[in-house]
Short mmCIF file of C-alpha atoms and ligand atoms in Angstrom, two decimals:
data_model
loop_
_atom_site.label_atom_id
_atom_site.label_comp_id
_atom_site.label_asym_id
_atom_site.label_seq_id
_atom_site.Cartn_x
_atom_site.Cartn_y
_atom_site.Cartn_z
CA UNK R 1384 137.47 106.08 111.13
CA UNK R 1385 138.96 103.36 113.42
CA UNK R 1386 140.57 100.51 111.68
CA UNK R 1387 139.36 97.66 114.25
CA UNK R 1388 135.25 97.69 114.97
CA UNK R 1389 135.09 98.89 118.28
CA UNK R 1390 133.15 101.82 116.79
CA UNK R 1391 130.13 99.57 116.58
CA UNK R 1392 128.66 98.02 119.72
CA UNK R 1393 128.82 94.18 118.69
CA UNK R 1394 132.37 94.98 117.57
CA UNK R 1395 134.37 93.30 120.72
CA UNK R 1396 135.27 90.04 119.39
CA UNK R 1397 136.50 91.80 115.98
CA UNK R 1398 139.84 92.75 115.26
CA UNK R 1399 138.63 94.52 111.92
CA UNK R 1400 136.22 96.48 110.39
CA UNK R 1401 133.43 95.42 108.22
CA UNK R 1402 134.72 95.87 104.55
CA UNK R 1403 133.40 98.87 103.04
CA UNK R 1404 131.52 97.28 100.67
CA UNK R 1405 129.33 95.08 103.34
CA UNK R 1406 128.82 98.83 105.97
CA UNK R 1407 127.17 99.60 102.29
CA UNK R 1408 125.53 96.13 101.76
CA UNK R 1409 124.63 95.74 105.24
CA UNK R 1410 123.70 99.40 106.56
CA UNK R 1411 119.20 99.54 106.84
CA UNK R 1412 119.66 103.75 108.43
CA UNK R 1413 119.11 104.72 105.26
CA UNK R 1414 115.54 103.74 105.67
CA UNK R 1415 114.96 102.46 109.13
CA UNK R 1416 115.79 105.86 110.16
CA UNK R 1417 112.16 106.90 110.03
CA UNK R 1418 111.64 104.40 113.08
CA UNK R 1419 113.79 106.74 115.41
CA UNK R 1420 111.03 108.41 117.35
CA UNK R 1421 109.75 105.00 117.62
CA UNK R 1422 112.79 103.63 119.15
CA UNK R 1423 113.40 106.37 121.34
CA UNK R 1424 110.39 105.68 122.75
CA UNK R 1425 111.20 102.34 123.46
CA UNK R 1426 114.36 103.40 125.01
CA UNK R 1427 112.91 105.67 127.65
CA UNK R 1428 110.20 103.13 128.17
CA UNK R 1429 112.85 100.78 128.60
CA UNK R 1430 115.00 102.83 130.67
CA UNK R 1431 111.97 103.81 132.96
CA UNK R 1432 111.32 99.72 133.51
CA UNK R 1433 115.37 99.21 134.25
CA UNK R 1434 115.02 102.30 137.17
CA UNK R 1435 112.03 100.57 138.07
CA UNK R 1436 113.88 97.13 138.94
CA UNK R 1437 116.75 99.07 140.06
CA UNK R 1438 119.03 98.36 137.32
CA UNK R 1439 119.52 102.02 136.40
CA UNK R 1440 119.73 104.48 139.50
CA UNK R 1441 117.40 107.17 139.81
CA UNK R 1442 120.01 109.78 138.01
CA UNK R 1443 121.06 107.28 135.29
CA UNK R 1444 117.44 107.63 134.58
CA UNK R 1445 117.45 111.08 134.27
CA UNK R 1446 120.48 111.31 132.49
CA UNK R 1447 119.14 108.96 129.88
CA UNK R 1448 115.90 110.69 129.66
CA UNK R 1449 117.36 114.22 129.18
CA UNK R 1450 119.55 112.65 126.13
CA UNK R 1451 117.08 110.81 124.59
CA UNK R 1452 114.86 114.27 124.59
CA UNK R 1453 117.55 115.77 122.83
CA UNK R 1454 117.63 113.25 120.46
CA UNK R 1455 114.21 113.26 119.64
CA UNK R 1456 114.67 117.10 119.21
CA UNK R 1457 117.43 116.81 117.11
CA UNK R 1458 115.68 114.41 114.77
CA UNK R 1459 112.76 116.65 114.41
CA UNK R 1460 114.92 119.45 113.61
CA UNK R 1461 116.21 116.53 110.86
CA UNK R 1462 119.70 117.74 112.43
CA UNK R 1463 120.94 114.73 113.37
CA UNK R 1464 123.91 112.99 112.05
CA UNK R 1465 122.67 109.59 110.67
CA UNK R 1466 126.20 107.67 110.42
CA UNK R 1467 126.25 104.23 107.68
CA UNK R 1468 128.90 102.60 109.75
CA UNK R 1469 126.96 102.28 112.88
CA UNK R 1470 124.57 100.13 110.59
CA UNK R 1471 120.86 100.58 111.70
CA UNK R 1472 118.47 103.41 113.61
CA UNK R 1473 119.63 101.13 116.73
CA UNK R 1474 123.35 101.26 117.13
CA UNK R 1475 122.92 105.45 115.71
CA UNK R 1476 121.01 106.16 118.88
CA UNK R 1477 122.34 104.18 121.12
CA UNK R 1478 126.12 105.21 119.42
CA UNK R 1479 125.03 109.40 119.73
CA UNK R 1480 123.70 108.63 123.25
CA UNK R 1481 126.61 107.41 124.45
CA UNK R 1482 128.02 110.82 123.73
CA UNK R 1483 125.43 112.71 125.60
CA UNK R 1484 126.13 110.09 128.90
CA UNK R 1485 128.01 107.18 129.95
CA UNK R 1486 125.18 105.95 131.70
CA UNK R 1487 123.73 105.37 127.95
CA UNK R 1488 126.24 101.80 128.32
CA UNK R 1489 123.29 100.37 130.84
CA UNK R 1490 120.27 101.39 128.53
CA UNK R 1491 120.72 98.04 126.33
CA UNK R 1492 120.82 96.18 129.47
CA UNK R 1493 118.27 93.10 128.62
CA UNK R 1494 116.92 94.04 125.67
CA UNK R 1495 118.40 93.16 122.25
CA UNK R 1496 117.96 94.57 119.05
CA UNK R 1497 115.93 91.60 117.89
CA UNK R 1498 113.34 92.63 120.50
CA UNK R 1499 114.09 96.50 119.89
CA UNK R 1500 113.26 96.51 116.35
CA UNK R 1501 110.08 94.04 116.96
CA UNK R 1502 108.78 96.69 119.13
CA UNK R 1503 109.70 99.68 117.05
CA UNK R 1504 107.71 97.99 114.13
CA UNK R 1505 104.68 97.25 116.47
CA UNK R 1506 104.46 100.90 117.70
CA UNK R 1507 104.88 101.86 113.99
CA UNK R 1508 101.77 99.50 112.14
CA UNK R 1509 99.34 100.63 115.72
CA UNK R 1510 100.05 104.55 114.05
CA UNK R 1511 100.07 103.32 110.01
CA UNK R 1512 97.24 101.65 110.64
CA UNK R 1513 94.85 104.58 112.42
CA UNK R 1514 96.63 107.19 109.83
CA UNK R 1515 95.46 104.64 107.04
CA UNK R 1516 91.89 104.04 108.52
CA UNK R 1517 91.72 108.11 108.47
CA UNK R 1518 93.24 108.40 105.12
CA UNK R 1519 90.16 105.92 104.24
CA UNK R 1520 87.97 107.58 106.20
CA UNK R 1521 88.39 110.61 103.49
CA UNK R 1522 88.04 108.60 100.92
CA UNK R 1523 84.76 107.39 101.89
CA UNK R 1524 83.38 110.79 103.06
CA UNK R 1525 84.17 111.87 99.44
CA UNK R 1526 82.02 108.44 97.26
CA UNK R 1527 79.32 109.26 99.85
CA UNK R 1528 78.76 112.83 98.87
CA UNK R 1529 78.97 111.33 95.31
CA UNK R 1530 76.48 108.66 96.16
CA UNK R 1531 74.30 111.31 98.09
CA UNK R 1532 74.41 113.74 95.29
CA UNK R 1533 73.60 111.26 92.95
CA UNK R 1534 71.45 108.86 94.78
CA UNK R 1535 68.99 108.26 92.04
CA UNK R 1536 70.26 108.89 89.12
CA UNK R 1537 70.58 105.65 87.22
CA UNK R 1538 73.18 104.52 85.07
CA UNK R 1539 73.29 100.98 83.52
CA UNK R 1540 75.17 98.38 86.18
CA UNK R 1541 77.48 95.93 83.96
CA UNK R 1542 78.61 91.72 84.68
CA UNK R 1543 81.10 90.69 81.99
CA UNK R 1544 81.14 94.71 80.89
CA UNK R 1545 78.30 93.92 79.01
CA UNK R 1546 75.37 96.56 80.23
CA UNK R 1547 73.22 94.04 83.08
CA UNK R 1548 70.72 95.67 84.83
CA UNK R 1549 69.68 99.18 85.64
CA UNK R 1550 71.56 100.31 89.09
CA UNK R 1551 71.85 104.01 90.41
CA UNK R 1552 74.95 105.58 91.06
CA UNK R 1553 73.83 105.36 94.55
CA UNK R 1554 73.95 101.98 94.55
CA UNK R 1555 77.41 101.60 92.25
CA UNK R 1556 78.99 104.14 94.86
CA UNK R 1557 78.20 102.89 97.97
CA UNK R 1558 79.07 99.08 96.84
CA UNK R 1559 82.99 100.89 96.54
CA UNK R 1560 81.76 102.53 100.40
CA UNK R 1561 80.91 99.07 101.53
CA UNK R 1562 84.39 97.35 100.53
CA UNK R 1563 86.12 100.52 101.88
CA UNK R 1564 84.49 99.82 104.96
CA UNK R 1565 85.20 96.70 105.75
CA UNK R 1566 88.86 97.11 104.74
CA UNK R 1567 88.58 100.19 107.50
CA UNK R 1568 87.87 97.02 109.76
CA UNK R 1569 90.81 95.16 108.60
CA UNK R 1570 92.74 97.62 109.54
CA UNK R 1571 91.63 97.61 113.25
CA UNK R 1572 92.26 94.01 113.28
CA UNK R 1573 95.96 94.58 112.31
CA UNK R 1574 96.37 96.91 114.81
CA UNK R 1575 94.88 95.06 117.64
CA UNK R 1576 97.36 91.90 116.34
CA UNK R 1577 99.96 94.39 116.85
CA UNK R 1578 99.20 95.43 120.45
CA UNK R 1579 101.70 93.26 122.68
CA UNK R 1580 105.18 94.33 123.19
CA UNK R 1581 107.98 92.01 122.75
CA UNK R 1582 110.61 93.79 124.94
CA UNK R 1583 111.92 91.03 127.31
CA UNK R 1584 112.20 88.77 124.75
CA UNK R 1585 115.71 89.62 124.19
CA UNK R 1586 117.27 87.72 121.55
CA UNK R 1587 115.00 84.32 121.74
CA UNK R 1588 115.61 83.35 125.04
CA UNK R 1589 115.00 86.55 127.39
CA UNK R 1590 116.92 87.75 130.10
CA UNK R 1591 118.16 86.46 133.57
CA UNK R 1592 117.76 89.62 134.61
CA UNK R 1593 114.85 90.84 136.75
CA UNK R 1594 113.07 92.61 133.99
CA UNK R 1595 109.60 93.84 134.58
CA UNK R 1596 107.85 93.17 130.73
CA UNK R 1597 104.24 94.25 132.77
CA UNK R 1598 106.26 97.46 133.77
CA UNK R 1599 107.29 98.18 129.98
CA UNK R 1600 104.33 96.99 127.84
CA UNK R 1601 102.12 99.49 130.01
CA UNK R 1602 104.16 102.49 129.68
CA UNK R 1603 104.56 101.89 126.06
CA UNK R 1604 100.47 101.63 125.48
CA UNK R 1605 100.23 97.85 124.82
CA UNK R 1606 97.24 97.11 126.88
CA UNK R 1607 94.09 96.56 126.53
CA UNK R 1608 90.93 98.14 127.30
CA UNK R 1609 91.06 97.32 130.99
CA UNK R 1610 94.29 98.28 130.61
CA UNK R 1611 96.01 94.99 131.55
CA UNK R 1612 99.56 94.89 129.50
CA UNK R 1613 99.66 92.92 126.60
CA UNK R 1614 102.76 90.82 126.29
CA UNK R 1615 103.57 88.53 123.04
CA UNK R 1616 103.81 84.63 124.80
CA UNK R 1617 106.90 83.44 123.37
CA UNK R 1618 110.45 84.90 122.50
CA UNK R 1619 111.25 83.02 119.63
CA UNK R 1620 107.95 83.84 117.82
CA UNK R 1621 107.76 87.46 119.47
CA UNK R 1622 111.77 88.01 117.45
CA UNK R 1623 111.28 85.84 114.38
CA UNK R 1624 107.80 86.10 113.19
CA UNK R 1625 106.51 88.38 110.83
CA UNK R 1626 103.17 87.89 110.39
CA UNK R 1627 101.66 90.96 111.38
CA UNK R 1628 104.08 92.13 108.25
CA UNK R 1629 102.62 90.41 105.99
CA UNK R 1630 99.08 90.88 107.79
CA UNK R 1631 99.77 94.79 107.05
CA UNK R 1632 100.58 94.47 103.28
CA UNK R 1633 97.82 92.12 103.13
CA UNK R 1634 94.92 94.56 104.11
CA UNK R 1635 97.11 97.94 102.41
CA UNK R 1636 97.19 95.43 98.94
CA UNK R 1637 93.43 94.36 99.36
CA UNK R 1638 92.28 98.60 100.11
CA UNK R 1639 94.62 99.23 97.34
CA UNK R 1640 92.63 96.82 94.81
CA UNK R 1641 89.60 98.04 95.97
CA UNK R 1642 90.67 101.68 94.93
CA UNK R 1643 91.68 99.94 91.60
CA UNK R 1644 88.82 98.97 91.01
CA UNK R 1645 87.14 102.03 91.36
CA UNK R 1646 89.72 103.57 89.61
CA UNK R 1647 89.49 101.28 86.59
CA UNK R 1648 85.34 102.26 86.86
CA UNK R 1649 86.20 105.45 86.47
CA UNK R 1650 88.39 105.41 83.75
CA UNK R 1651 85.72 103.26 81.72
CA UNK R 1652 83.17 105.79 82.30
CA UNK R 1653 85.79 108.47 81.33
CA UNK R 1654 86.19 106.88 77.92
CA UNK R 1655 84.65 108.47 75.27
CA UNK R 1656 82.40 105.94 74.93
CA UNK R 1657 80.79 105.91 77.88
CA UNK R 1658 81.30 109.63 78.61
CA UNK R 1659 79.39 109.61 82.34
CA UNK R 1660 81.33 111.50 84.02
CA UNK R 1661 84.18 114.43 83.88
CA UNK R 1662 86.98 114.28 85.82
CA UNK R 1663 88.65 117.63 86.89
CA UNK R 1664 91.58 119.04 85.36
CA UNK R 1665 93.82 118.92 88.63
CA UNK R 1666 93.82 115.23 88.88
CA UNK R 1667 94.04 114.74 85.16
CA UNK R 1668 96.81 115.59 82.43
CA UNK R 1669 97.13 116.02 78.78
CA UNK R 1670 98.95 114.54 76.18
CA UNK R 1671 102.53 116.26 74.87
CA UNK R 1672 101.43 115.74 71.03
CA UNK R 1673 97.68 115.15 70.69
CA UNK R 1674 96.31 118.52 72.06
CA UNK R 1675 92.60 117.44 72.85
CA UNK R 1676 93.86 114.43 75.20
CA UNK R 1677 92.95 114.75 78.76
CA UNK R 1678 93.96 111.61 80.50
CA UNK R 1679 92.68 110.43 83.82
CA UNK R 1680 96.42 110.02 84.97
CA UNK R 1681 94.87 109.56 88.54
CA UNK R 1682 92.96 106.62 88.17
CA UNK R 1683 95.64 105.22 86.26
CA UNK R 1684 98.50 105.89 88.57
CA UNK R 1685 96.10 103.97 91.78
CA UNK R 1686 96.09 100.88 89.19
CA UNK R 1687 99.54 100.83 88.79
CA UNK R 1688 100.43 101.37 92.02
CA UNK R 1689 98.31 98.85 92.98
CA UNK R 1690 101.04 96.56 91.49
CA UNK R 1691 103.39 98.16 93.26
CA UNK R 1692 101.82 97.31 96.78
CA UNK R 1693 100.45 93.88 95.88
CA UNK R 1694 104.76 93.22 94.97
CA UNK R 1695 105.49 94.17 98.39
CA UNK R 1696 103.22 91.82 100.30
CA UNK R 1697 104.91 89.08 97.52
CA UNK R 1698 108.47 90.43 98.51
CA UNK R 1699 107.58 89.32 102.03
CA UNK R 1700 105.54 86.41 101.75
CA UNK R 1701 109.19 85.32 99.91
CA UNK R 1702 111.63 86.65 101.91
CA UNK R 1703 110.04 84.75 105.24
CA UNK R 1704 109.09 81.39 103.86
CA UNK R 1705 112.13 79.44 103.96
CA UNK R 1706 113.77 81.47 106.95
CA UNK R 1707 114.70 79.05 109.94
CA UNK R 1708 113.36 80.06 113.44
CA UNK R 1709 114.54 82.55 114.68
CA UNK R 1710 115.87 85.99 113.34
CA UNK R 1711 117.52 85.95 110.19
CA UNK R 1712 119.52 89.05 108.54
CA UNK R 1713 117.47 88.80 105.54
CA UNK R 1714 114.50 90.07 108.20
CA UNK R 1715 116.42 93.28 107.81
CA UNK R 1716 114.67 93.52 104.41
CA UNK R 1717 111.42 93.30 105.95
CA UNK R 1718 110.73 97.37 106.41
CA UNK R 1719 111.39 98.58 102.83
CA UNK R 1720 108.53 97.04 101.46
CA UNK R 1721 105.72 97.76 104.53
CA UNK R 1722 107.02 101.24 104.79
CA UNK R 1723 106.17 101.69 100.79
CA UNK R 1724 102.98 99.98 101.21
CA UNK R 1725 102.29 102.31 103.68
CA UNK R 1726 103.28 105.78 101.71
CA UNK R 1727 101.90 104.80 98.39
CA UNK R 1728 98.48 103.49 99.90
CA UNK R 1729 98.34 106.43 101.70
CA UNK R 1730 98.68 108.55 98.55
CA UNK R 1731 96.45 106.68 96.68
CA UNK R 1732 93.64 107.42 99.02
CA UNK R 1733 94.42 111.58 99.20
CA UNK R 1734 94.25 111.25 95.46
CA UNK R 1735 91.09 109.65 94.68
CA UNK R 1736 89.58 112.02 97.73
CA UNK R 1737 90.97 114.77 96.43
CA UNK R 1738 89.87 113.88 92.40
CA UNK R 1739 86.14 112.09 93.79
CA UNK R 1740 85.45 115.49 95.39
CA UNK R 1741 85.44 116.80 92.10
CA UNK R 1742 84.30 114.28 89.85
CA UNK R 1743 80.69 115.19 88.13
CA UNK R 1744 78.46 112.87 86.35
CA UNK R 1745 76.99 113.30 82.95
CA UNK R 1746 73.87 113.10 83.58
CA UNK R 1747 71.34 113.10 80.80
CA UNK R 1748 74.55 110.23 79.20
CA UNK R 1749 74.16 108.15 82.31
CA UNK R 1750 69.97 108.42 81.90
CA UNK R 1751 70.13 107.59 78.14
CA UNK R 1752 72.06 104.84 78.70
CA UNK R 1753 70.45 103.19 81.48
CA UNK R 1754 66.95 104.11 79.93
CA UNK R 1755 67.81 101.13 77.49
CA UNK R 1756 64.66 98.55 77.97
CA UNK R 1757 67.03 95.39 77.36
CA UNK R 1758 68.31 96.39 80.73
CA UNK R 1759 65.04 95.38 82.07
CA UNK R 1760 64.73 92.23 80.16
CA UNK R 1761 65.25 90.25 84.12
CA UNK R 1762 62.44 92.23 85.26
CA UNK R 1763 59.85 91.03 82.40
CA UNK R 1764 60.52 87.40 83.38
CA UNK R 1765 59.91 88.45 86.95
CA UNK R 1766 56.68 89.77 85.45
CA UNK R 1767 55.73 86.38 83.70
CA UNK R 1768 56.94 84.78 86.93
CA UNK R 1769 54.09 87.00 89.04
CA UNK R 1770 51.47 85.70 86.49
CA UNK R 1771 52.53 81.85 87.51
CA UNK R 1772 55.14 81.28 84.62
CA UNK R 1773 58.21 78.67 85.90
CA UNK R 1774 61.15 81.35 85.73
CA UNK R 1775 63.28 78.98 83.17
CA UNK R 1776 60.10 79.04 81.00
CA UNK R 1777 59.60 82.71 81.58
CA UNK R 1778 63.59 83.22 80.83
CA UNK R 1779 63.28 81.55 77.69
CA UNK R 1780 60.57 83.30 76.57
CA UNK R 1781 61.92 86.77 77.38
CA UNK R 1782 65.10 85.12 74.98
CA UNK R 1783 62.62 84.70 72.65
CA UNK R 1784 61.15 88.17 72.60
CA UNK R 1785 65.20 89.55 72.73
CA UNK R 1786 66.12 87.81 69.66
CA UNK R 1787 63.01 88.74 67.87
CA UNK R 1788 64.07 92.59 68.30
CA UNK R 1789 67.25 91.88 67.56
CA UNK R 1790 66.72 90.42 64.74
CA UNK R 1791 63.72 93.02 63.36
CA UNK R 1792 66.29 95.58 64.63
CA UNK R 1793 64.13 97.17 66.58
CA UNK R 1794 63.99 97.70 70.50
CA UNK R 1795 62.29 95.25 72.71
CA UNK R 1796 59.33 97.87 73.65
CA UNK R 1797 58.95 98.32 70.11
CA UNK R 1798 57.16 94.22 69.36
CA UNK R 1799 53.47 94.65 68.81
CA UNK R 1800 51.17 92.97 71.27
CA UNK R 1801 49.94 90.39 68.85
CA UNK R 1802 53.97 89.25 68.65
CA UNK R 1803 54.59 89.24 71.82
CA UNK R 1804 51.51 87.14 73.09
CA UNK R 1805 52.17 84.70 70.27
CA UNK R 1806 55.59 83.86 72.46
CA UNK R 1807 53.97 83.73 75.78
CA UNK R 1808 50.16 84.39 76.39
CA UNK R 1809 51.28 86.20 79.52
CA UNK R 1810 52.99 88.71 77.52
CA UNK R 1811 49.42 90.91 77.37
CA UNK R 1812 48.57 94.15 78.10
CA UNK R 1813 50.69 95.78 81.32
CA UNK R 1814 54.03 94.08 80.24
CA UNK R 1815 55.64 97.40 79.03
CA UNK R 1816 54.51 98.79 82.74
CA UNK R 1817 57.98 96.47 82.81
CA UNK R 1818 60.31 98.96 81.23
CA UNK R 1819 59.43 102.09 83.60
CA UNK R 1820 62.96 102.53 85.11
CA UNK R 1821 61.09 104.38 88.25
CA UNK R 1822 58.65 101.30 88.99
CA UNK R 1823 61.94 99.06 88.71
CA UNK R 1824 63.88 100.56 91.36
CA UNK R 1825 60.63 101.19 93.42
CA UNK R 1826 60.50 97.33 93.40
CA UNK R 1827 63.58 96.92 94.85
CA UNK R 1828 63.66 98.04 98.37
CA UNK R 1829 64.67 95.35 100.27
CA UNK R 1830 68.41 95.01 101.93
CA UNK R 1831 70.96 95.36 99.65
CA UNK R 1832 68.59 96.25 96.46
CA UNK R 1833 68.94 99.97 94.54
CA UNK R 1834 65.55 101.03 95.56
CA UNK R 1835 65.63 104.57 96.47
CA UNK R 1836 64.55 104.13 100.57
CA UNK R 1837 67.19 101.39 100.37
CA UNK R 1838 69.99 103.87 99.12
CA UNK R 1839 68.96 106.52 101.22
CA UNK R 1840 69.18 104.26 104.60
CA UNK R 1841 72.03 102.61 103.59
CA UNK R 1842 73.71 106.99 102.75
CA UNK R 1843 72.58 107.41 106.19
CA UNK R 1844 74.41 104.92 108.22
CA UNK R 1845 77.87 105.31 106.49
CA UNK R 1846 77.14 109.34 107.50
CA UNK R 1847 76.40 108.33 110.49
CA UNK R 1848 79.62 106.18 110.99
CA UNK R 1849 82.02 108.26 109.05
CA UNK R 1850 80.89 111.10 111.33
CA UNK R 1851 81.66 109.24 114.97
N1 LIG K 2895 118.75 96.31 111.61
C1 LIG K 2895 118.34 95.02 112.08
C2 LIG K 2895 117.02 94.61 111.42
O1 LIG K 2895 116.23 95.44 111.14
C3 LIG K 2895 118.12 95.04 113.55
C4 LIG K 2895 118.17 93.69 114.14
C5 LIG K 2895 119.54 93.19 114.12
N2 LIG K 2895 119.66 91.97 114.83
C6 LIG K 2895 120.72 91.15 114.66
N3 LIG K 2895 120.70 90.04 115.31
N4 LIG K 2895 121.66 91.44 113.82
O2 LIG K 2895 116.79 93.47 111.18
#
C-alpha cells in the first residue's frame, strides 16, 4: 500500500496515511457494505441527472453505467473486493469504478458523501419498512387463524394477572391483531417521512453547479402519488438530521414490544399452571439436565430481543443529542444499530409466525378456568344495576356476597337465596342467570366487546385487509 493517502479520494492535502489503527477505528465497509446496491443506484441516478445537465457527455454516461452494472453484478455474486483502507461503501465504489473508467472522476461531481449516504439510508428504510410491514403482515395472518379457530372459546382475561373477566381467545388474539395493525401503519408513516431525496444538498450548502435535484429525486422514486419529486427543503437538515433514524427504531422497538407482549402471554399460559396452550416442539427446546423440560425458547428469545432493539433506538437517541449542526463523524455510528433493529425485528416476526401457526389451545383448561363464576362477579352488579341499584351500592354488595363465599369457602353460585337476598333484596330469583358464560358474551356485542357477532366482524375485516 502507498505510504502518502492518495489512495483515498479526500487524500490530496495529506502527505500520510491514516495510522493503521484509525483505517481500523475509522473504516464503517464492514457494515455499510450492505448499502452498495443502494448506492449504486444513487450513482447511476446521479450520473443520469449530470448527462442530463450536460456535465457528463453522452458516452461518460454510458461508460459509467456499464461499470456500475458490473459492480452491482459483482456484489451479487458477493465477489467483490471490499478494501478497509478506502473507509466506507462510498470511496469502495467509487475507488473500483475508477478502475473500470476514468470517466468514474466526474461521477462525484456535486454530490458529497454527506448527501450520498443520506440518500442511500432513505432508499434503504422505504424497502425495511415494506419488507417489515410484510414480515407483520405474516404475523397477523397467523393470530387471526388462531383467533378464527378459536373465536369462542373463552378463557379467563386478567388486569394485575389476577383472573378479571371472562374474554374469548377471539377477543385476547385480535387485541395483539389490533396493535400489530396499527404498528403496520407506523410503518407507512416512516416510509412516507423517508420519501424526499437529499442529493443536491451536497455537503450543507449545495452546489454551484447546475444540478437538476427534480431530474434525480424522480428517477430515484421519491415522488409522490402525482408523481411530483419530493425534495428534502434544506441542506443542513437534509445532511445532519436523523430523525427518520430514530423514527425507524422507534416503530421496530414499539412492534417489537408488542410481540413481547404476546410473547410473555404465551409463556404464562405455557406454564404449568396455566397449561392453555402447547407450543410445538420446533419453536421450543429442552433442558440439558432435567429431561421433561420443554422451554418456550421462542417466546423468550422475542423478549429478550426486545431489549436488544429498544437499546438501539437509546444508542441513537444518544449518539445525536448533543451533535452540533451539521454532520458529525460520530453519525457514522448511526447504521449499526437501525440495520440490527431491522434484522432482529424481522426475525422476531418469522418466529412467532412460524411458532403461532402451530400453537394449539387446551381447551377443556381454558373452559374450566374461565367457567369460574367470580369472573362474572362485574356482571351481577350490572344485574342489580338493571333492577335500579346505584352501581357503587350494587358493587358493594356484590363485595359483600364475594367475601361471604370466601369466607364459607364455597363458590359464589353456591350462597343460598335466603343469604343472598339478606345482602341486597335484588339478589332474588334470576341472579345466577348471571353466571351463564354464553348469556355474558351474548351481552356484549357492541364495538370493541367479546360478543361472538362482535369477534366475528371484527375476524372479518382484518381478513379482509390482510388479504388486499
Ligand atoms: N461513512 C460515512 C458515514 O456513514 C459517510 C459520510 C462521510 N462524510 C464525511 N464528511 N466524512 O457517516
Amino acid at each position: 500500500m502507498p505510504k502518502d493517502a492518495k489512495h483515498v479520494s479526500w487524500g490530496g492535502r495529506f502527505s500520510a496515511q491514516p495510522d493503521a489503527l484509525m483505517q481500523v477505528f475509522g473504516e464503517s465497509v464492514s457494515f455499510d457494505k450492505r448499502l452498495a446496491s443502494y448506492d449504486l443506484k444513487g450513482s447511476l441516478g446521479h450520473a443520469a441527472m449530470l448527462a442530463h445537465v450536460g456535465l457528463l457527455s453522452t458516452e461518460e454516461l454510458k461508460e459509467i453505467e456499464k461499470g456500475i452494472l458490473e459492480l452491482q453484478e459483482e456484489i451479487y455474486k458477493d465477489d467483490f473486493p471490499w478494501k478497509l483502507e478506502l473507509e466506507d461503501v462510498h470511496m469502495n465504489l467509487e475507488q473500483a469504478l475508477r478502475e473500470k473508467t476514468k470517466a468514474a472522476d466526474k461521477l462525484h461531481t456535486g454530490r458529497s458523501r454527506n448527501d450520498q449516504v443520506a440518500t442511500d439510508m432513505r432508499l434503504f428504510f422505504k424497502d425495511a419498512c415494506s419488507n417489515l410491514q410484510l414480515s407483520l403482515e405474516g404475523a397477523m395472518q397467523a393470530l387471526l387463524s388462531i383467533a378464527e379457530k378459536y373465536a369462542t372459546l373463552s378463557i379467563p382475561g386478567y388486569t394485575h394477572l389476577q383472573r378479571a373477566q371472562p374474554v374469548t381467545v377471539g377477543h385476547h388474539m385480535l387485541a395483539h391483531i389490533e396493535a400489530l395493525g396499527r404498528d403496520h401503519e407506523r410503518f407507512s408513516v416512516v416510509a412516507k417521512h423517508a420519501n424526499a431525496c437529499p442529493l443536491g444538498s451536497g455537503a450543507i450548502a449545495g452546489s454551484t453547479l447546475p444540478l437538476d435535484r427534480e431530474y434525480i429525486a424522480k428517477v430515484l422514486g421519491f415522488v409522490d402519488h402525482e408523481g411530483n419529486a419530493c425534495l428534502t427543503a434544506n441542506g443542513m437538515d437534509a445532511v445532519a438530521d436523523r430523525d427518520l433514524f430514530l423514527e425507524f427504531a422507534s416503530a421496530c422497538s414499539i412492534t417489537a414490544i408488542h410481540l413481547s407482549r404476546l410473547s410473555e402471554d404465551l409463556i404464562i399460559w405455557n406454564s404449568s399452571e396455566f397449561d392453555f396452550v402447547s407450543l410445538p416442539d420446533s419453536f421450543t427446546t429442552g433442558s440439558s439436565l432435567m429431561p421433561q423440560k420443554k422451554n418456550p425458547d421462542c417466546y423468550e428469545l422475542v423478549r429478550g430481543k426486545t431489549g436488544r432493539i429498544v437499546g438501539n433506538l437509546t444508542n441513537l437517541l444518544v449518539a445525536v443529542k448533543g451533535l452540533p449542526l451539521t454532520y458529525n463523524r460520530d453519525l457514522q455510528e448511526d447504521k449499526p444499530p437501525v440495520f440490527d433493529c431491522y434484522d432482529q425485528l424481522s426475525l422476531c416476526l418469522s418466529v412467532v409466525k412460524g411458532c403461532m401457526e402451530e400453537t394449539v389451545f387446551k381447551e377443556e383448561k381454558c373452559e374450566l378456568a374461565a367457567s369460574d363464576p367470580l369472573l362474572l362477579a362485574t356482571d351481577l352488579a350490572d344485574f342489580l344495576v338493571s333492577k335500579g341499584l346505584p352501581f357503587r351500592q350494587a358493587h358493594h354488595a356484590v363485595g359483600q356476597l364475594v367475601g361471604l363465599a370466601d369466607s364459607k369457602g364455597i363458590s359464589l353460585t353456591e350462597i343460598s337465596n335466603e343469604e343472598a337476598s339478606g345482602i341486597s333484596e335484588f339478589l332474588t330469583g334470576e341472579w345466577r342467570e348471571v353466571f351463564d358464560l354464553k348469556r355474558a358474551f351474548s351481552m356484549r356485542e357492541k364495538p370493541g366487546m367479546p360478543g361472538p357477532r362482535q369477534i366475528s366482524t371484527r375476524i372479518d375485516h382484518w381478513k379482509s385487509v390482510l388479504s388486499d
